[in-house]
């Protein structure tokens, strides 16, 4: 939006000449970041680095972190439960049941957001 109006940021990669060059590249080079892959291949990186076996993202990391946290212990003394802001019984039961097969992202996010709320409330209550 800013570049269309002639307002350019101070980032060297957002310089007008660089942006115009990238716009002029053929679509085949711009699709799926092919120019990045070509540059990495020319630098001599292996196929294992160029085409990783696992998808890049935070999902696997979130699931691993959630599997390492004992949510029963985390919420054993809880301001949220004491003030009846949220009933943990169903959520903790679902987390226990899912711990063997892997927690879903929805369940992980709900647990992490409640843990974050718990930390914030501990600063202001008690």
Coordinates of N, CA and C in Angstrom, one line a residue:
X1 N 0.8 -1.2 0.0 CA 0.0 0.0 0.0 C 0.9 1.3 0.0
X2 N 1.9 1.3 0.8 CA 2.8 2.5 0.9 C 3.6 2.6 -0.4
X3 N 4.1 1.5 -0.9 CA 5.0 1.5 -2.0 C 4.2 2.0 -3.3
X4 N 2.9 1.7 -3.4 CA 2.1 2.2 -4.5 C 2.0 3.7 -4.4
X5 N 2.1 4.3 -3.2 CA 1.9 5.7 -3.1 C 3.3 6.5 -3.1
X6 N 4.3 5.7 -3.3 CA 5.7 6.3 -3.4 C 6.4 6.5 -2.1
X7 N 5.8 5.8 -1.0 CA 6.5 5.9 0.3 C 7.3 4.6 0.4
X8 N 8.6 4.7 0.5 CA 9.5 3.6 0.6 C 10.1 3.5 2.0
X9 N 10.2 2.3 2.6 CA 10.7 2.1 3.9 C 12.3 2.2 3.8
X10 N 12.9 2.2 4.9 CA 14.4 2.3 4.9 C 15.1 0.9 4.9
X11 N 14.3 -0.1 4.6 CA 14.8 -1.5 4.5 C 15.5 -1.6 3.1
X12 N 16.7 -2.1 3.0 CA 17.4 -2.2 1.7 C 16.7 -3.2 0.7
X13 N 16.0 -4.2 1.3 CA 15.3 -5.1 0.4 C 14.0 -4.6 -0.1
X14 N 13.5 -3.5 0.4 CA 12.3 -2.8 0.0 C 12.7 -1.6 -0.9
X15 N 13.9 -1.5 -1.4 CA 14.3 -0.4 -2.3 C 13.5 -0.6 -3.6
X16 N 13.2 0.5 -4.2 CA 12.4 0.6 -5.4 C 13.0 -0.3 -6.5
X17 N 14.3 -0.2 -6.7 CA 14.9 -1.0 -7.7 C 14.9 -2.5 -7.5
X18 N 15.0 -2.9 -6.2 CA 14.9 -4.3 -5.9 C 13.5 -4.8 -6.1
X19 N 12.5 -4.1 -5.7 CA 11.1 -4.5 -5.8 C 10.8 -4.6 -7.3
X20 N 11.2 -3.6 -8.1 CA 10.9 -3.6 -9.5 C 11.5 -4.8 -10.2
X21 N 12.8 -5.1 -9.8 CA 13.5 -6.3 -10.3 C 12.7 -7.6 -10.0
X22 N 12.3 -7.7 -8.8 CA 11.5 -8.9 -8.4 C 10.2 -9.0 -9.1
X23 N 9.5 -7.9 -9.4 CA 8.3 -7.9 -10.1 C 8.5 -8.3 -11.6
X24 N 9.7 -8.0 -12.1 CA 10.0 -8.3 -13.5 C 10.4 -9.8 -13.7
X25 N 10.7 -10.5 -12.7 CA 11.0 -11.9 -12.8 C 9.9 -12.7 -13.4
X26 N 10.2 -13.8 -14.1 CA 9.1 -14.7 -14.6 C 8.3 -15.3 -13.4
X27 N 7.1 -15.6 -13.7 CA 6.2 -16.2 -12.7 C 6.8 -17.5 -12.1
X28 N 7.4 -18.3 -13.0 CA 7.9 -19.6 -12.6 C 9.0 -19.4 -11.5
X29 N 9.8 -18.4 -11.5 CA 10.8 -18.1 -10.5 C 10.2 -17.6 -9.2
X30 N 9.1 -16.9 -9.3 CA 8.4 -16.3 -8.1 C 7.5 -17.3 -7.4
X31 N 7.0 -18.3 -8.1 CA 6.1 -19.3 -7.5 C 6.9 -20.2 -6.6
X32 N 6.3 -20.4 -5.4 CA 6.9 -21.3 -4.4 C 8.3 -21.0 -4.0
X33 N 8.6 -19.7 -4.1 CA 9.9 -19.2 -3.7 C 11.1 -19.9 -4.5
X34 N 10.8 -20.2 -5.7 CA 11.8 -20.9 -6.5 C 13.1 -20.2 -6.6
X35 N 13.1 -18.9 -6.7 CA 14.4 -18.2 -6.8 C 15.3 -18.4 -5.5
X36 N 14.6 -18.5 -4.3 CA 15.3 -18.8 -3.1 C 15.9 -20.2 -3.2
X37 N 15.2 -21.2 -3.7 CA 15.7 -22.6 -3.8 C 16.9 -22.6 -4.7
X38 N 16.8 -21.9 -5.8 CA 17.9 -21.9 -6.8 C 19.1 -21.3 -6.2
X39 N 19.0 -20.3 -5.5 CA 20.2 -19.6 -4.8 C 20.8 -20.5 -3.8
X40 N 19.9 -21.2 -3.0 CA 20.5 -22.2 -2.0 C 21.2 -23.4 -2.7
X41 N 20.6 -23.8 -3.8 CA 21.2 -24.9 -4.5 C 22.6 -24.5 -5.1
X42 N 22.6 -23.3 -5.6 CA 23.9 -22.8 -6.2 C 24.9 -22.6 -5.1
X43 N 24.5 -22.4 -3.9 CA 25.4 -22.2 -2.7 C 25.9 -23.6 -2.3
X44 N 25.4 -24.7 -2.8 CA 25.9 -26.0 -2.5 C 25.2 -26.7 -1.4
X45 N 24.1 -26.3 -1.0 CA 23.4 -27.0 0.1 C 22.7 -28.3 -0.4
X46 N 22.6 -29.2 0.5 CA 22.1 -30.5 0.1 C 20.6 -30.5 -0.1
X47 N 20.1 -31.6 -0.7 CA 18.7 -31.8 -1.0 C 17.9 -31.9 0.3
X48 N 18.5 -32.4 1.3 CA 17.9 -32.5 2.6 C 17.6 -31.2 3.2
X49 N 18.4 -30.2 2.9 CA 18.1 -28.8 3.4 C 17.1 -28.1 2.5
X50 N 17.3 -28.3 1.2 CA 16.4 -27.7 0.2 C 14.9 -28.2 0.3
X51 N 14.8 -29.5 0.5 CA 13.5 -30.1 0.5 C 13.4 -30.9 1.8
X52 N 13.1 -30.2 2.9 CA 13.1 -30.9 4.2 C 12.0 -32.0 4.3
X53 N 12.3 -33.0 5.1 CA 11.3 -34.1 5.2 C 10.1 -33.6 6.0
X54 N 10.3 -32.8 7.0 CA 9.2 -32.3 7.8 C 8.8 -30.9 7.4
X55 N 7.6 -30.6 7.5 CA 7.1 -29.3 7.1 C 7.6 -28.2 8.1
X56 N 8.0 -27.1 7.6 CA 8.4 -26.0 8.5 C 7.2 -25.4 9.1
X57 N 7.3 -25.1 10.4 CA 6.2 -24.5 11.1 C 6.4 -24.7 12.6
X58 N 5.5 -24.0 13.3 CA 5.5 -24.1 14.7 C 4.7 -25.2 15.3
X59 N 3.9 -25.9 14.5 CA 3.0 -26.9 15.0 C 3.6 -28.0 15.7
X60 N 4.7 -28.5 15.1 CA 5.4 -29.7 15.7 C 6.0 -29.2 17.0
X61 N 6.6 -28.0 17.1 CA 7.2 -27.5 18.3 C 6.1 -27.3 19.4
X62 N 5.0 -26.8 19.0 CA 3.9 -26.6 20.0 C 3.4 -28.0 20.6
X63 N 3.3 -29.0 19.7 CA 2.9 -30.3 20.2 C 3.9 -30.9 21.1
X64 N 5.2 -30.7 20.8 CA 6.3 -31.2 21.6 C 6.3 -30.5 23.0
X65 N 6.2 -29.2 23.0 CA 6.1 -28.5 24.2 C 4.9 -28.8 25.1
X66 N 3.8 -29.0 24.5 CA 2.6 -29.3 25.2 C 2.7 -30.7 25.8
X67 N 3.4 -31.6 25.1 CA 3.6 -33.0 25.7 C 4.5 -33.0 26.9
X68 N 5.4 -32.0 27.0 CA 6.3 -32.0 28.1 C 5.8 -31.3 29.3
X69 N 4.7 -30.5 29.2 CA 4.1 -29.8 30.3 C 3.1 -30.6 31.0
X70 N 3.2 -30.6 32.3 CA 2.2 -31.3 33.2 C 1.1 -30.2 33.5
X71 N 0.0 -30.2 32.8 CA -1.0 -29.2 33.0 C -1.7 -29.4 34.3
X72 N -1.8 -30.6 34.8 CA -2.4 -30.8 36.1 C -1.6 -30.1 37.2
X73 N -0.3 -30.1 37.1 CA 0.5 -29.4 38.1 C 0.5 -27.9 37.9
X74 N 0.5 -27.5 36.6 CA 0.4 -26.1 36.3 C -0.8 -25.4 36.8
X75 N -1.9 -26.1 36.7 CA -3.2 -25.5 37.2 C -3.6 -26.0 38.6
X76 N -2.7 -26.6 39.3 CA -3.1 -27.2 40.6 C -3.5 -26.1 41.6
X77 N -2.8 -25.0 41.6 CA -3.2 -23.8 42.4 C -3.5 -22.7 41.3
X78 N -4.8 -22.5 41.2 CA -5.2 -21.6 40.0 C -6.2 -20.5 40.5
X79 N -5.9 -19.3 40.1 CA -6.7 -18.2 40.4 C -8.0 -18.3 39.5
X80 N -7.8 -18.8 38.3 CA -8.9 -18.9 37.4 C -10.0 -19.9 37.9
X81 N -9.5 -21.0 38.5 CA -10.4 -22.0 39.1 C -11.0 -21.4 40.4
X82 N -10.2 -20.8 41.2 CA -10.7 -20.3 42.5 C -11.8 -19.3 42.3
X83 N -11.7 -18.4 41.4 CA -12.7 -17.4 41.1 C -13.8 -17.9 40.1
X84 N -13.7 -19.1 39.7 CA -14.7 -19.8 38.8 C -14.8 -19.0 37.5
X85 N -13.7 -18.6 37.0 CA -13.6 -17.9 35.7 C -13.8 -19.0 34.6
X86 N -13.2 -20.2 34.8 CA -13.2 -21.2 33.9 C -13.1 -22.6 34.6
X87 N -13.9 -23.5 34.2 CA -13.9 -24.9 34.8 C -12.9 -25.7 34.0
X88 N -11.8 -26.1 34.7 CA -10.7 -26.9 34.1 C -11.0 -28.3 34.0
X89 N -12.0 -28.9 34.7 CA -12.1 -30.3 34.7 C -12.3 -31.0 33.4
X90 N -13.1 -30.5 32.5 CA -13.2 -31.0 31.1 C -12.0 -30.9 30.3
X91 N -11.4 -29.7 30.4 CA -10.2 -29.4 29.6 C -9.0 -30.3 30.1
X92 N -8.8 -30.4 31.4 CA -7.7 -31.2 31.8 C -7.9 -32.7 31.5
X93 N -9.2 -33.1 31.6 CA -9.5 -34.5 31.2 C -9.2 -34.8 29.8
X94 N -9.6 -33.8 28.9 CA -9.3 -34.0 27.5 C -7.8 -34.0 27.2
X95 N -7.0 -33.2 28.0 CA -5.5 -33.1 27.8 C -4.9 -34.4 28.3
X96 N -5.4 -35.0 29.3 CA -4.9 -36.3 29.8 C -5.2 -37.4 28.8
X97 N -6.4 -37.4 28.2 CA -6.7 -38.4 27.2 C -5.9 -38.3 25.9
X98 N -5.7 -37.0 25.5 CA -5.0 -36.8 24.3 C -3.5 -36.9 24.4
X99 N -3.0 -37.0 25.6 CA -1.5 -37.0 25.8 C -0.9 -38.2 25.2
X100 N -1.6 -39.3 25.1 CA -1.0 -40.5 24.5 C -0.9 -40.4 23.0
X101 N -2.0 -39.9 22.3 CA -2.1 -39.8 20.9 C -1.6 -38.5 20.3
X102 N -1.4 -37.5 21.1 CA -1.0 -36.2 20.6 C -2.2 -35.2 20.8
X103 N -1.9 -34.0 21.3 CA -2.9 -33.0 21.6 C -3.2 -32.3 20.3
X104 N -4.4 -31.9 20.1 CA -4.8 -31.2 18.9 C -4.4 -29.7 19.1
X105 N -4.2 -29.0 18.0 CA -3.8 -27.6 18.1 C -4.8 -26.7 18.9
X106 N -6.1 -27.0 18.7 CA -7.1 -26.3 19.4 C -7.0 -26.4 20.9
X107 N -6.8 -27.7 21.3 CA -6.6 -28.0 22.7 C -5.3 -27.3 23.3
X108 N -4.3 -27.4 22.5 CA -3.0 -26.8 23.0 C -3.2 -25.3 23.1
X109 N -3.8 -24.6 22.2 CA -4.0 -23.2 22.2 C -4.8 -22.8 23.4
X110 N -5.9 -23.5 23.7 CA -6.7 -23.2 24.8 C -6.0 -23.4 26.1
X111 N -5.2 -24.4 26.2 CA -4.4 -24.6 27.4 C -3.3 -23.5 27.6
X112 N -2.6 -23.2 26.5 CA -1.6 -22.1 26.6 C -2.2 -20.8 26.9
X113 N -3.3 -20.4 26.3 CA -4.0 -19.1 26.6 C -4.4 -19.1 28.1
X114 N -4.9 -20.2 28.6 CA -5.3 -20.2 30.0 C -4.1 -20.1 30.9
X115 N -3.0 -20.7 30.5 CA -1.8 -20.6 31.3 C -1.2 -19.2 31.3
X116 N -1.4 -18.5 30.1 CA -1.0 -17.1 30.0 C -1.8 -16.2 30.9
X117 N -3.1 -16.5 30.8 CA -4.1 -15.7 31.7 C -3.8 -15.9 33.1
X118 N -3.4 -17.2 33.5 CA -3.1 -17.5 34.9 C -1.9 -16.7 35.3
X119 N -0.9 -16.6 34.5 CA 0.4 -15.9 34.8 C 0.1 -14.4 35.0
X120 N -0.8 -13.9 34.2 CA -1.1 -12.4 34.3 C -1.9 -12.2 35.5
X121 N -2.9 -13.0 35.8 CA -3.7 -12.8 37.1 C -2.9 -13.0 38.3
X122 N -1.8 -13.8 38.3 CA -1.0 -14.0 39.5 C -0.2 -12.7 39.8
X123 N 0.0 -11.9 38.8 CA 0.7 -10.7 39.1 C -0.2 -9.6 39.8
X124 N -1.5 -9.7 39.5 CA -2.4 -8.7 40.0 C -3.3 -9.2 41.2
X125 N -3.4 -10.5 41.4 CA -4.3 -11.0 42.4 C -3.3 -11.8 43.4
X126 N -3.6 -11.7 44.7 CA -2.8 -12.3 45.7 C -1.6 -11.6 46.0

